[in-house]
Structures are given as C-alpha cells and as structure tokens.
Amino acid sequence: MAAASYSTYLARRVILTVVSVFIIISFNFLLFRVLPGNPITLLYRSPRLTFNQEKALSIEFGLNRPEWVQYILYVKNALEGNFGISYYYKVSVTSKIIPALENSLILLIPATIISILLGIYTGVFSAWRENTKADVAVLQTAMAFYAMPTFWLGGIFILIAIYIGGIPVAGEYSVGSTSIINLMEHMALPLLTLVLVYYGQFTIMMRNSLRDVLSEDYILTAYAKGADSKRILYSHAVPNAMLPMISLIAINLGLMVTGAILVETVFSWPGIGYLIYQSIGHLDYPMLQGAFIIVTFSVVLANLLADIIYGLVDPRIRYR
Amino acid sequence: MSSKRRTSNKVLVVVFSAVIIATGFIAVWNNYSLSVNPGSYGQSPASGVVSSNNSTFIVGWSGTSIDTLNPYTYTASVSDWILMDTYSTLALYNANGSALIPELATSWNINVSNGTAIVHLNPNAKFSNGQPINSSDVAYSYEMADCCFSGLSSYVCMITNISTPNPQTVIFNFTGGLFPLISLDNVFILPESVWENVNVSSYFGYNASANPSFVGSGPFIVSKYVQGQYIELSKNPYWYLPNMEPHVSHVIIQCFNSESSMFSALQSGAIDATGAFLLPSQIPVVQKDSSLSLVVSDSFTYCYLAFNVNPSGGGASSIRNLTVRQAIVDAINDTYVTKVAWDGYATPLATNFPVGDSFLDSSLPLHQYNVSKANSLLNASGFKYGSNGIRVTPNGTPLSYTIIVPSSFPALISAGTVIKQELAQIGISITISSITTSTMDSIIWPGYNQTMDLWDWSWTPGDPTLLCVFTGTAITTELSDSGFNNTEYNNLYSELVNANTTQQVYNISDQLQTILYDQLPYMPLYSPPNIAAYSNAFTNISSNFAGGPFGAMDWQTFLQVEPNASFGKTTHSSSTIYYIAGGVAAVLIVAAVVAVVMRSRRKED
Amino acid sequence: MNSQTEVMDYIKGSMRRTGSGVLGFWNRYKRNKIGVAGLGIIIFFTLMAILAPVISPYNPNTINSSLYLSPPSSAHLLGTDSLGRDLLSRDFYGAQISLIVGFAAAAISVFVGLVIGLYSGYFGGWADEILMRVTDFFLVIPTLVFMIVIAAVIGPSLVNVILVIGLLSWPSTARTIRSMVLSIKNWPFIESAMINGGKSNYIIFRHIAPNVFPVVFANAVMSVASAIFAQASLVFLGVGDITDISWGGTIHNAFAFGAVSAGMWWYVIPPGLFIILVILGFTMTGYSLEEMFNPKKRGF
C-alpha cells in the first residue's frame, strides 16, 4: 500500500466529513422550520426578547427573505460560529456554549481516558482468561455497568455521599473558589459515574478484539515457536487488538455525550449537557440548535481524527 | 510464568506508591491552600465580637435562575430579591404589609383626593459610586418605569406628572387610589448618569467589563456574577442608612437545578440557607439535624386549576359551559387535594389570592365538596353517561379533557392525579399532560388551545393588581390563561384602579373576587408552603414576611442576618479527596488480590 | 474485516443450523450459559409485566393521603410515594411500559434499518452513497439530545416516545444489514435471479431478506435493550410521560420529591435494579444470538 492510497483514503474521509457537516447544518435548518409555529412567531413570541434584538435577529437570519436565501444565510452564520441570540439569556448563543463546552471537556476527557484504560485492562484480563470464571465475572461486571442507567448510578452516589457527608454533589466549584482541589472534589462523583458506565463497553470491545487476534495464525505460529506467552500478548496481540478499538471508540463518542447530559443534569455540572437540559425547559430554540450543532460537530470531527489515526497506524487499511 | 508475575507485581508497587505520594501531596497542598485562604465561606470571626468585616452568607436558590438584573425587564423573583437589596426604593413595606418604612424618602405627604404626593428625599443618600441621589434620578427612574418595555409600568401608569422643585423633593401627580398602595415601594431608583448611556431595554444591569461594573443605591452592590451559577453581593461602601446596616460583608446566592441538589449542598455545608424551597420529604431530615433550623412560612404563591373560557379559544368547548365548571368544582375535594399534594403543609384556598395576602377575601368559603350535587347538575343539563362510563354533551361529545401541567412542578402533578380520580366519579375523563412551562406558553397564548391547566401565580403581597389577570386586556398581554372576559368585571376593575380611597380598593377587590368565585374561570386550589432551612452558624434570621426569609420577598433577610458567635462552627473539611484516595486504594487492593488469586489458579491448571 | 466468503459461510451455516428446526436451535442455544440466563431474565420480566395485576399487593394508582413518602413497612414492603401509592406495585407495573416501549420501538427501528439496509446494499450506487451518509450522520450524532428536543416539542405521550426512539435508533441495524446484503448479492442463485430480470423487490424480500433474518433477530433483541434505556432516560429528564407508571418515572419522582436527598433508598434503588436487569437480559440474549449466528462479529 503506497502513500497514494492513504491520501486517497484521507481525501475521501475529509470530503465525507464536510458532507456530514452540511447534513448537520441543513438538518438543523429544517428542524428549526418543522417546530410548531413559524420561525418568526417563535422569535417574536418570546416575551423576554426585546424588540431591537428581534429586529436584529430577523435581519441577521433574513427571515423575511425567500427560503433558499435563508438557508444560505443560515449556513454562513453557522460556519462563522454565529448561532444567534438566546431567547432566555438574551446574549449570543456562542458566548454561553463555549464556557459550557470547556466545563464538559474538563469532565469528559479524563472520564474517557480513564474508562478506556480501565476497559483495555479488564478486556485484556478477560480475553487472556477466556471462558474461565474470571472471564465470566469480568464480562458480567462490565455488562452490568454498561446496562446501568447513568442517572440512577448518579443518584445512588448522591445517596451515599449524603449519608457519608461532606462530599459535594452539585456544581463545579464551591462558590468563589477556583482551586484545583475544589474542582477535583466536585468532579469525583460525576467522574466516577461516567467512568463506570463507560468502561464496560470498552471491556467488551477489547475482549472480543483481542480474542479474535489471539486466534489469528501468526499468534498461533508464535506459540508454536515457543515464544513467551506474556511477550506474545503484550508485544503482538494487544497492539493489534487496539486497532479496531480506535474506530469503535470514535463511533461511541456520541453515546458518551448522552452519558454526559444525564450526569451533568444529576450533578448540576455546568457543562453543555446541563445547558441543553435547561434550554429545553426554557424552550430556548437558538440555544438548543447551537448546542446541538456544536456537539455534533465535535463528534464528527473526533470521528475524522480517529479515521486519520487509524489510517496512519494500520498499514492494511482498506477503504469502502 | 514467574517472570510475568514479577513484572506485574512491580507495576502494582509502582502504582501504589504513586497513589500514596499523590495523596500525601494533595493533602499537604489542600491544607496549605486552606490556611492561606481564610476568605472561604463559613469562616466565623475569630473573636467573640460579631464583626461584619469577614463573613459571607450563602443562600441556595433552586427556583428560576437570575434572568437579568435590569429592574425594568426582569421576570424572575430571585432577580427581584437581588434588586430589592441593591437599589433603594422610596419606601418599603414592613413584614405584614401594614405600614410603609422610609428608605430613600424621609417623609411623604399624599393627598388622594387631589392626586398629589410630595416626597422628601434623604439628603445624605448616595449611589454606590459616591454620587448623591437627587430628585432627578427619582424622576428618571419613574419615567423609565412607564416605558413600553418596562415590567413596572402597572405601578406607575396612574402617575400623570412628575416634578422636581429641588434636589431633595419630588412631586407626583396621579389619578386613582392605587398610588399610595403600590407606587412608592416598587420602583428602583437608578443612577441616571449610568443608565442614560446604555440601551435601557436590553441592558443586563451588570457589566463586568465596565468600571464600576455596577452602580446601585441599596445596602449591597453586585460584586460578582457568574451566569447560571451564583451572584455575589458586597456591602455598599456608600450606604446611607446606618439603622439598616448589614451585618455580613457578603451575600452569595447560588443557583441549583433541583431542590435535592440544593438540600444536599446545605447538608454538606456548602451553603448556609435554602431559598425557593425545600420539599416536605426534607422536613424530617432538617428536624433531626441539630445544626439546622427549619422555617415554614406563608407563601406569596397560589396554585389553581384554570378553565379555558375564552369564547374564541380551542380546547373542549363544553368547558365554557358554567354548569360543567360548577360540577367540576363541586366534585373536587380541595381540602383533600391540598393535603395529598403537600403532605398537609399547604393551605386550601377559596379565592384568587395567596394565603395571608391582605386582599384575600376571607368571607368566601371553600367550594363545598359535593359529588351528588355535581352529578345532579350534569344530569339536569343533559350530560348523559355514554357507554364507556364517560358523560357526553347533549350533542354527543364526550367530556374527556386534557389538563396541562408544568413538568417542573411535581406537587401540581400530584394534585392533577387526585383531580383526575375525583372527576372520574362524575363521569368526566381527564388526561394529565406534563410539559415544560414554555410549551404551556406556546399552547395557551397563541390561540387558547388548552382545555384546562394547572399552574401558579406568585405575586407581591398587598398588591390588588393581581386581579388584572382576569380582565379582557390580560388576554392580549398574555397574563390570562383562562381567557376570562366579563364586562362587569372589566368595568369594576377599572373602578378599582381609579378608586379614591384605600377602603374602596379593598371593597372592589372583594366584589371582583366574588365574580370570579361565581363565574369560575379558575378554581383556586391552595397556597403551597414555603419551607426553608438555614445553618445555625447564622442567627437573627428575619421572619414574618410572606415567602419566609429566603423566599425572595423579604428585603430584611440580608440586612439582619449575622454570624452566630456562640455556634461551634464545624469547619467543612474537604474530606472528599481522602475518600477518593481511599476508594482508589481499595479498588487497587481488590484488583491485586483478584489478580493474584487468578494467577495462582491459572498456574495450577 | 469480514471477507465476503466468511460472511457467506456463517449465513449458510446459520441457515443450515436454524433449518434443522426450532428444537435444534434451542439445543444449541441452551448450551450458551449467558444466553440462557438472559432469556431467563426476559421471561421473568415478561411474566412480571403480564402478571402485574395479580402479584401486586395494591392497585398502583390507589392514593392514600396519610402515607406521604412512607418508609418500608410490612404493609408496604418498599414504602409509598408522595401520593401514598404502593411503590412495590408500581415497580411491578413499571415492567409493562418498559417492555411495550422496548418491543415497539425496536420493531420500528429494526424495520426501518432493514428496509434501508436492504435497498442500500442491493441497489448500491448513488442511492447507497446517500443512504449511508445519512446513516453515518445518525450513527454519530448524540441521539439522546435529539430525542429530547423532538420529544419536548411534539409532546410527551407514550406513542410519541416510541416513535422518537424507534425512528432514531435504526442506523446500526441498517449498516449491518447492508454489509450482509453486499455479500449475499454475489451468491450464484441471487446473481442469476438478477441477470434473469427478476423484479428487484421480489428478489430483495423473497431471497435476500430471509437470509439476513437471523442477524436481524439478534439485532432486534439488542435494540430492545437500548430502547428501554432511552425511554428511561427521557422520562427521567421529564421529557417523557411522567404520569404513566414506569421505572424511569419513579426515579424521576424520587429526585423531584426530594426522596434521594432525604436518603430514601427504597424509592430509587429497586426501579434502577429492574432497569439494569431487564437491559442485561436483552443484551445477554442478543450477544449470545450474535455469537451463534455470526461467530466472527461479536460485541456491540
């Protein structure tokens, strides 16, 4: 496989991503129109939107123009990161989403990394002992956590935390504090909840992937040659088993955002999931749209990134 | 095999050491940061002398969060609460609404018969930037309050002219009898020099990048605001009334998304009090905790069942028939609904004012619960039972109705569930649909497409303009969810607005309530209790105001609260980190044991 | 990394094996411990749902004004909710909504996924390209966000929740079906049918669909689990119908009435355990079925 094929693969992935981005924006545009009431009444109906803002919004989104012009304006604004003005907060949607996104990432990145590591570790553990009691125990535990409703697990932790006392169960910082310790204290329970509900799927993925690799010919050959089994596992099998994990992880990013919404709601974490939850209560359509676009963009871009990495590390890449 | 085992043991040792070192490091760091940072919450003064220099009072808030700090455009009650203590009004009502207390005004002379009020201002009054408060600021604030975007206009619309003969005197000319009741205490006095430079209709009321960020005229100023999380108020250095000097240096109002998370924060010591409001389930927990005090107060809120009586509205048209409404009201046992919804802490209501409001007409009795009367009413009007046990109108439409109810009001959903069962006894089938308040907005106001809704009104006590909700004009201003439009009522309401004496206002208010009692656009259900709790680390908590000390109606709370010198304050040590470390260690130990056991098993195989 | 021959092999294999009758299938299935356990759980909850009126000690809607959030007692083993309704009975009845939503939504999503997968794989070309891009889009977007927005807007009824979940959960089925169709298309008898000008719909539904059925079945069982999960999440967030008796609704109420912060574990733990168990049951069964029908492709 020469470099040319990788660049073809890359070009294809990039084009597909761009297409996805346009589907997202167009979809949002449509959703905005399908919602009850026409967009102008939606905008004007909000009692909290002042008259000047309404006028500005109406011009900005060209709501008095033909539909296709509106669409082009919408795409242009969306690509510039301008999602309009929040009905509820009366400030630009972007200015609310960016800090919320940062808060979400503070929680999500460690949660993802820890759960992937934990998942890989337990997955290897399980695959290496295939069909033993240890394997079944690890697999069952992983499945149980995978099946656990995120919000319920969070609720159980809140019950326990209140019973013990002194453990923060809401928010990101204590009021006025910005210390990292304070952040970590507030993060402990949401992080634990996320890690536990995420790691199970990685365990199962890793176990299956490694099991497949372990039954491949070259591994069997290595055994036949009498190589140390530990060495085979860590220097041949595990790295190869990690490859399919990359794309599986990328596909599951959307699921993680789902988990984040529930966890942020239960623990009042001021992230984008909590923002979405609150915006539903306020029926703040511009905010919902903006948040939706940002979240979807992030997932699509993460997928592209995973594809690029996957293409780089796996020389046997095949493309559709 | 043995080499494998040794390596993994090595890994375990390394991980354990790392965890232990990290824990130690964090603990040291933690103590260090605590010791150098005494400004964190809840630090009681070192000496027995209660000093105001260094104490912060944190109140949790789980109601609607701060929408804006603009006195003309806010709708959230927490914003009102903040504005009450950051801006002066001419006068303030005392706890039971019986008397006005001077704030910016030192005295006033009101003559209702010729419609003149002469108000003398405090000559020492200053804004928080040190500039004096003049009569021109008062005039400016009252003029802006009458603008189209202003939510305060109903308090000032009767004013015909404002004149300022000198910097300490304002003369109002007005019509009607409402001015002395509602006009002096509801308009916040803003610095004209600041507000004339901003777009008043869209200004947020606080601008972190401006210097100063906030200019107010009350005992506190807004010193920090983190959207959606908290707002910090600090003492106003130029506050001019020594008898209303706050005893704490900072007040923080922290927003929560639920009563549960707010209550957990109170239990963990992260906040000192809870506002808007705890739930009955939490009362026993507070009562058991010796470090907490409980306050259950009358409320400024009432919950109701509204019928869509708008003649041009959608929904089921049979609800516009007074007989049907009368039967529904007769078949609902309000006392029982109230008891079930709030575990006996709420008060059933007969009329459209929150319990304890001076305008509540106490001569109106609760609607009599009488199922057989309800059935005979319906029978007499030809609403026969259909085959499925549901009555039908004379022209064959079944009496099956949907009640929309806000999903964020669990007790109202409970009330709806009870009402559903009670109405089944008279052959009326009910579906409860719980939706967001915004969705309710979008069902009710474009075209009155609901049949019934359960909702609430919160209102400043002692203000009869709540009755405007049932006038014909309230349909266009989106206040009325019943769409009630009755000529007699409308005329009587304009008489109330133009009444010449306060006694007349009370009399007309009673007559209006009687019309509502008979015509039934609403069935008032109950006033929910306002349940709050606070930490005994603070004392001198104000009482007697409707809504309780932390219900966003009491302007005295933050002025009176002070640290409790005799309370042995437990420092909220940050123990979480040790729990985390302990948890991680436990997990690692278990994992190590399991791993070792499994290895040995495997070796035996 | 399924090469076409491999796919063909296992499809043929599963056809042959299932072809030997239900009994033969069951004989093989019962050797799979995880699968049997999962099936047991499913049967348990199905019985719970059907027998709820019989096994419940109380009518789950009977209001008792004197039992506001009462703790467990001999009369009410799991205490009562804020209306004095028996929580144990409500937990039993909760199985009904979960299973109805689970099966109905899974049926919709599998049907949509099947149709899209069949057409996309069979026709290929531009139609395939467009369908697959749309599928990719639905595969990566955070579905719950989307469900919340739509459910919040169209209203909270049970049917709406089923539709929203069903119509947003089909992409993974569509993908799986498509890749299978791609290889089945190369089977000699299908190729000859296509060359001889058989009607496309006839070929798709007569020849191809029966061959993907085993995998569709395994997929459907998995979909039930995710639909139950989605319904519980929506109701918990207050977007679904919280006046129906459902486990998600009970947990929602436990938060809304302060039961969680008041330490009432009996209110919140049982419905959560039921959700976990029923999801586990469907996941384990689906997992085992996939292992049987499709030994090469395991996992989720």
Short mmCIF file of C-alpha atoms in Angstrom, two decimals, chain B residues 63-349:
data_model
loop_
_atom_site.label_atom_id
_atom_site.label_comp_id
_atom_site.label_asym_id
_atom_site.label_seq_id
_atom_site.Cartn_x
_atom_site.Cartn_y
_atom_site.Cartn_z
CA GLY B 63 -36.21 28.33 41.56
CA THR B 64 -35.93 30.07 38.21
CA SER B 65 -32.39 31.39 37.99
CA ILE B 66 -31.45 35.03 37.55
CA ASP B 67 -32.67 36.18 34.15
CA THR B 68 -31.43 39.76 34.22
CA LEU B 69 -30.51 42.47 36.74
CA ASN B 70 -32.34 45.11 34.76
CA PRO B 71 -35.11 46.46 37.04
CA TYR B 72 -37.38 47.06 34.08
CA THR B 73 -37.13 43.73 32.31
CA TYR B 74 -36.62 41.06 34.98
CA THR B 75 -39.27 38.42 35.50
CA ALA B 76 -37.51 36.00 37.87
CA SER B 77 -38.34 36.52 41.53
CA VAL B 78 -34.72 35.97 42.55
CA SER B 79 -33.80 38.96 40.40
CA ASP B 80 -36.41 40.97 42.27
CA TRP B 81 -34.86 39.89 45.57
CA ILE B 82 -31.40 40.97 44.47
CA LEU B 83 -32.68 44.28 43.16
CA MET B 84 -34.50 44.99 46.45
CA ASP B 85 -31.20 44.99 48.30
CA THR B 86 -29.08 46.63 45.64
CA TYR B 87 -31.35 49.56 44.81
CA SER B 88 -33.29 51.91 47.04
CA THR B 89 -36.97 52.44 46.61
CA LEU B 90 -38.69 55.48 48.06
CA ALA B 91 -40.21 53.35 50.80
CA LEU B 92 -40.52 49.73 51.85
CA TYR B 93 -43.41 47.73 53.29
CA ASN B 94 -42.99 46.11 56.65
CA ALA B 95 -43.45 42.39 57.16
CA ASN B 96 -47.24 42.23 57.28
CA GLY B 97 -47.72 44.92 54.65
CA SER B 98 -49.44 47.25 57.11
CA ALA B 99 -47.05 50.20 57.03
CA LEU B 100 -44.50 51.85 54.78
CA ILE B 101 -41.00 52.32 56.15
CA PRO B 102 -38.91 55.18 54.73
CA GLU B 103 -35.89 54.23 52.65
CA LEU B 104 -34.77 56.88 50.18
CA ALA B 105 -37.71 59.10 51.16
CA THR B 106 -37.62 60.57 54.64
CA SER B 107 -41.25 61.64 54.56
CA TRP B 108 -44.14 61.92 52.16
CA ASN B 109 -47.41 63.70 52.06
CA ILE B 110 -50.06 62.04 49.89
CA ASN B 111 -53.41 63.59 49.10
CA VAL B 112 -55.53 61.08 47.21
CA SER B 113 -58.48 63.40 46.71
CA ASN B 114 -56.49 65.92 44.66
CA GLY B 115 -53.98 63.36 43.37
CA THR B 116 -50.73 64.87 44.68
CA ALA B 117 -47.82 63.31 46.53
CA ILE B 118 -44.91 65.34 47.84
CA VAL B 119 -41.91 63.19 48.68
CA HIS B 120 -38.84 64.42 50.55
CA LEU B 121 -35.61 62.55 49.91
CA ASN B 122 -32.79 61.73 52.30
CA PRO B 123 -30.17 64.48 51.75
CA ASN B 124 -27.31 62.08 52.64
CA ALA B 125 -28.32 59.46 50.12
CA LYS B 126 -25.56 58.38 47.74
CA PHE B 127 -25.16 55.84 44.97
CA SER B 128 -22.51 53.17 45.37
CA ASN B 129 -20.12 55.26 43.26
CA GLY B 130 -20.33 58.11 45.79
CA GLN B 131 -22.55 60.38 43.72
CA PRO B 132 -25.54 61.89 45.55
CA ILE B 133 -29.03 60.59 44.77
CA ASN B 134 -31.08 63.53 43.53
CA SER B 135 -34.73 64.05 42.75
CA SER B 136 -33.80 63.95 39.06
CA ASP B 137 -32.70 60.32 39.44
CA VAL B 138 -36.06 59.54 41.04
CA ALA B 139 -37.93 61.26 38.23
CA TYR B 140 -35.80 59.45 35.64
CA SER B 141 -36.42 56.05 37.26
CA TYR B 142 -40.18 56.61 37.43
CA GLU B 143 -40.29 57.82 33.84
CA MET B 144 -38.36 54.79 32.57
CA ALA B 145 -40.66 52.54 34.60
CA ASP B 146 -43.54 53.73 32.47
CA CYS B 147 -41.86 52.84 29.16
CA CYS B 148 -43.30 50.16 26.91
CA PHE B 149 -40.57 47.58 27.76
CA SER B 150 -40.95 48.06 31.48
CA GLY B 151 -42.47 45.41 33.70
CA LEU B 152 -43.04 48.05 36.36
CA SER B 153 -45.48 50.12 34.35
CA SER B 154 -48.54 48.92 36.26
CA TYR B 155 -47.05 50.56 39.37
CA VAL B 156 -46.63 53.96 37.72
CA CYS B 157 -49.25 54.17 34.98
CA MET B 158 -51.54 56.26 37.21
CA ILE B 159 -48.87 58.96 37.50
CA THR B 160 -49.70 61.93 35.30
CA ASN B 161 -46.80 64.24 36.07
CA ILE B 162 -43.50 64.28 37.99
CA SER B 163 -41.81 67.49 39.02
CA THR B 164 -38.58 68.12 40.92
CA PRO B 165 -38.64 71.56 42.56
CA ASN B 166 -35.30 70.90 44.30
CA PRO B 167 -32.78 68.01 44.56
CA GLN B 168 -34.47 66.65 47.67
CA THR B 169 -38.12 66.94 46.67
CA VAL B 170 -40.23 65.07 44.14
CA ILE B 171 -43.87 65.88 43.43
CA PHE B 172 -46.07 63.26 41.78
CA ASN B 173 -49.48 63.96 40.27
CA PHE B 174 -51.65 60.90 39.85
CA THR B 175 -55.18 59.65 39.41
CA GLY B 176 -56.99 56.96 41.38
CA GLY B 177 -56.42 55.34 44.72
CA LEU B 178 -53.66 52.86 43.98
CA PHE B 179 -50.68 55.22 44.12
CA PRO B 180 -50.13 55.10 47.89
CA LEU B 181 -50.56 51.33 47.86
CA ILE B 182 -48.15 50.25 45.19
CA SER B 183 -46.15 53.12 43.73
CA LEU B 184 -43.72 54.07 46.46
CA ASP B 185 -42.24 50.66 47.15
CA ASN B 186 -41.93 49.12 43.71
CA VAL B 187 -39.75 51.42 41.61
CA PHE B 188 -35.99 51.01 42.00
CA ILE B 189 -34.04 54.27 41.93
CA LEU B 190 -31.26 54.05 39.35
CA PRO B 191 -28.39 56.43 38.63
CA GLU B 192 -29.44 58.40 35.58
CA SER B 193 -25.78 59.14 34.79
CA VAL B 194 -25.14 55.42 34.21
CA TRP B 195 -28.38 54.32 32.61
CA GLU B 196 -28.63 57.22 30.15
CA ASN B 197 -25.50 55.79 28.47
CA VAL B 198 -26.89 52.31 27.90
CA ASN B 199 -29.74 50.88 25.92
CA VAL B 200 -32.14 50.61 28.84
CA SER B 201 -34.39 47.99 27.26
CA SER B 202 -31.59 45.49 26.60
CA TYR B 203 -29.01 46.34 29.31
CA PHE B 204 -28.28 43.39 31.57
CA GLY B 205 -27.96 45.61 34.65
CA TYR B 206 -24.41 44.49 35.41
CA ASN B 207 -21.42 44.81 33.15
CA ALA B 208 -18.29 43.01 34.28
CA SER B 209 -16.07 44.94 31.86
CA ALA B 210 -17.31 48.37 32.91
CA ASN B 211 -15.75 50.25 35.81
CA PRO B 212 -17.57 50.16 38.12
CA SER B 213 -19.46 47.11 36.97
CA PHE B 214 -22.49 48.01 38.98
CA VAL B 215 -23.81 51.24 40.46
CA GLY B 216 -26.65 50.77 42.89
CA SER B 217 -28.41 52.65 45.65
CA GLY B 218 -29.12 49.86 48.13
CA PRO B 219 -27.26 48.42 51.12
CA PHE B 220 -25.45 45.96 48.85
CA ILE B 221 -23.86 46.11 45.43
CA VAL B 222 -23.45 43.32 42.92
CA SER B 223 -19.76 42.50 43.09
CA LYS B 224 -19.59 39.33 41.03
CA TYR B 225 -21.89 37.44 38.77
CA VAL B 226 -21.24 34.04 37.21
CA GLN B 227 -24.05 33.25 34.85
CA GLY B 228 -26.19 30.32 35.88
CA GLN B 229 -24.04 29.63 38.94
CA TYR B 230 -24.00 32.36 41.52
CA ILE B 231 -24.15 36.05 42.26
CA GLU B 232 -22.14 37.77 44.95
CA LEU B 233 -23.36 40.87 46.75
CA SER B 234 -21.00 43.01 48.82
CA LYS B 235 -21.69 45.81 51.25
CA ASN B 236 -22.19 49.16 49.57
CA PRO B 237 -19.43 51.42 50.96
CA TYR B 238 -21.64 54.50 50.45
CA TRP B 239 -24.80 53.06 52.02
CA TYR B 240 -26.57 55.92 53.74
CA LEU B 241 -28.91 54.41 56.35
CA PRO B 242 -26.97 53.41 59.49
CA ASN B 243 -30.04 51.77 61.02
CA MET B 244 -30.22 49.37 58.09
CA GLU B 245 -26.54 48.45 58.04
CA PRO B 246 -25.93 44.79 57.01
CA HIS B 247 -24.15 42.53 59.49
CA VAL B 248 -22.43 40.39 56.91
CA SER B 249 -19.95 41.64 54.37
CA HIS B 250 -21.01 39.38 51.51
CA VAL B 251 -24.11 37.58 50.43
CA ILE B 252 -23.99 34.92 47.78
CA ILE B 253 -26.99 33.43 46.03
CA GLN B 254 -26.08 30.14 44.42
CA CYS B 255 -28.31 28.55 41.80
CA PHE B 256 -29.22 24.87 41.81
CA ASN B 257 -31.19 22.86 39.32
CA SER B 258 -33.20 20.98 41.89
CA GLU B 259 -34.37 21.11 45.48
CA SER B 260 -32.49 17.88 46.03
CA SER B 261 -29.09 19.19 44.97
CA MET B 262 -29.68 22.39 46.95
CA PHE B 263 -30.59 20.40 50.03
CA SER B 264 -27.51 18.20 49.65
CA ALA B 265 -25.41 21.35 49.50
CA LEU B 266 -26.98 22.58 52.74
CA GLN B 267 -26.29 19.24 54.40
CA SER B 268 -22.70 19.21 53.25
CA GLY B 269 -22.23 22.78 54.47
CA ALA B 270 -21.59 24.26 51.06
CA ILE B 271 -24.45 26.72 51.57
CA ASP B 272 -25.88 28.31 54.71
CA ALA B 273 -29.55 28.51 53.80
CA THR B 274 -32.05 27.36 51.22
CA GLY B 275 -34.46 29.55 49.34
CA ALA B 276 -37.30 28.59 47.00
CA PHE B 277 -37.99 25.97 48.54
CA LEU B 278 -37.48 22.68 50.31
CA LEU B 279 -39.90 19.77 49.97
CA PRO B 280 -41.97 18.11 52.70
CA SER B 281 -39.78 15.00 52.44
CA GLN B 282 -36.82 17.05 53.64
CA ILE B 283 -38.53 18.43 56.75
CA PRO B 284 -37.82 15.39 58.96
CA VAL B 285 -34.18 15.43 57.88
CA VAL B 286 -33.83 19.08 58.88
CA GLN B 287 -35.58 18.46 62.18
CA LYS B 288 -33.15 15.66 63.03
CA ASP B 289 -30.09 17.79 62.28
CA SER B 290 -29.15 19.90 65.27
CA SER B 291 -27.03 22.24 63.16
CA LEU B 292 -30.01 23.27 61.02
CA SER B 293 -33.15 25.28 61.68
CA LEU B 294 -36.43 24.95 59.85
CA VAL B 295 -38.75 27.78 58.78
CA VAL B 296 -42.17 27.06 57.31
CA SER B 297 -43.86 30.24 56.13
CA ASP B 298 -46.96 31.50 54.42
CA SER B 299 -46.49 31.77 50.74
CA PHE B 300 -46.97 34.51 48.18
CA THR B 301 -47.92 31.85 45.65
CA TYR B 302 -51.18 30.14 44.90
CA CYS B 303 -51.91 27.19 42.65
CA TYR B 304 -55.07 26.88 40.65
CA LEU B 305 -56.96 24.90 38.07
CA ALA B 306 -57.76 27.21 35.15
CA PHE B 307 -60.57 26.60 32.69
CA ASN B 308 -60.31 27.89 29.16
CA VAL B 309 -63.36 30.13 28.96
CA ASN B 310 -62.14 32.19 26.02
CA PRO B 311 -65.11 32.15 23.61
CA SER B 312 -62.81 32.11 20.57
CA GLY B 313 -60.35 29.63 22.06
CA GLY B 314 -59.75 25.99 21.18
CA GLY B 315 -59.85 23.03 23.53
CA ALA B 316 -63.07 21.32 24.58
CA SER B 317 -65.93 23.78 24.11
CA SER B 318 -68.08 22.18 26.82
CA ILE B 319 -65.77 23.67 29.43
CA ARG B 320 -67.21 27.09 28.52
CA ASN B 321 -70.48 25.90 30.00
CA LEU B 322 -70.68 27.25 33.56
CA THR B 323 -72.65 24.20 34.70
CA VAL B 324 -69.81 21.90 33.71
CA ARG B 325 -67.29 24.06 35.55
CA GLN B 326 -69.57 24.22 38.58
CA ALA B 327 -69.88 20.42 38.57
CA ILE B 328 -66.12 20.02 38.28
CA VAL B 329 -65.53 22.38 41.19
CA ASP B 330 -68.17 20.61 43.28
CA ALA B 331 -66.59 17.24 42.58
CA ILE B 332 -63.08 18.29 43.60
CA ASN B 333 -62.35 17.98 47.29
CA ASP B 334 -59.96 20.87 47.63
CA THR B 335 -59.02 20.08 51.21
CA TYR B 336 -58.06 16.55 50.20
CA VAL B 337 -56.15 17.66 47.08
CA THR B 338 -54.22 20.11 49.22
CA LYS B 339 -53.40 17.56 51.87
CA VAL B 340 -52.23 14.96 49.38
CA ALA B 341 -50.16 17.30 47.24
CA TRP B 342 -48.15 18.80 50.09
CA ASP B 343 -48.45 16.28 52.91
CA GLY B 344 -50.66 18.68 54.86
CA TYR B 345 -48.28 21.64 54.71
CA ALA B 346 -50.28 23.68 52.18
CA THR B 347 -53.39 25.77 52.79
CA PRO B 348 -56.54 25.28 50.68
CA LEU B 349 -57.89 28.45 49.08
#
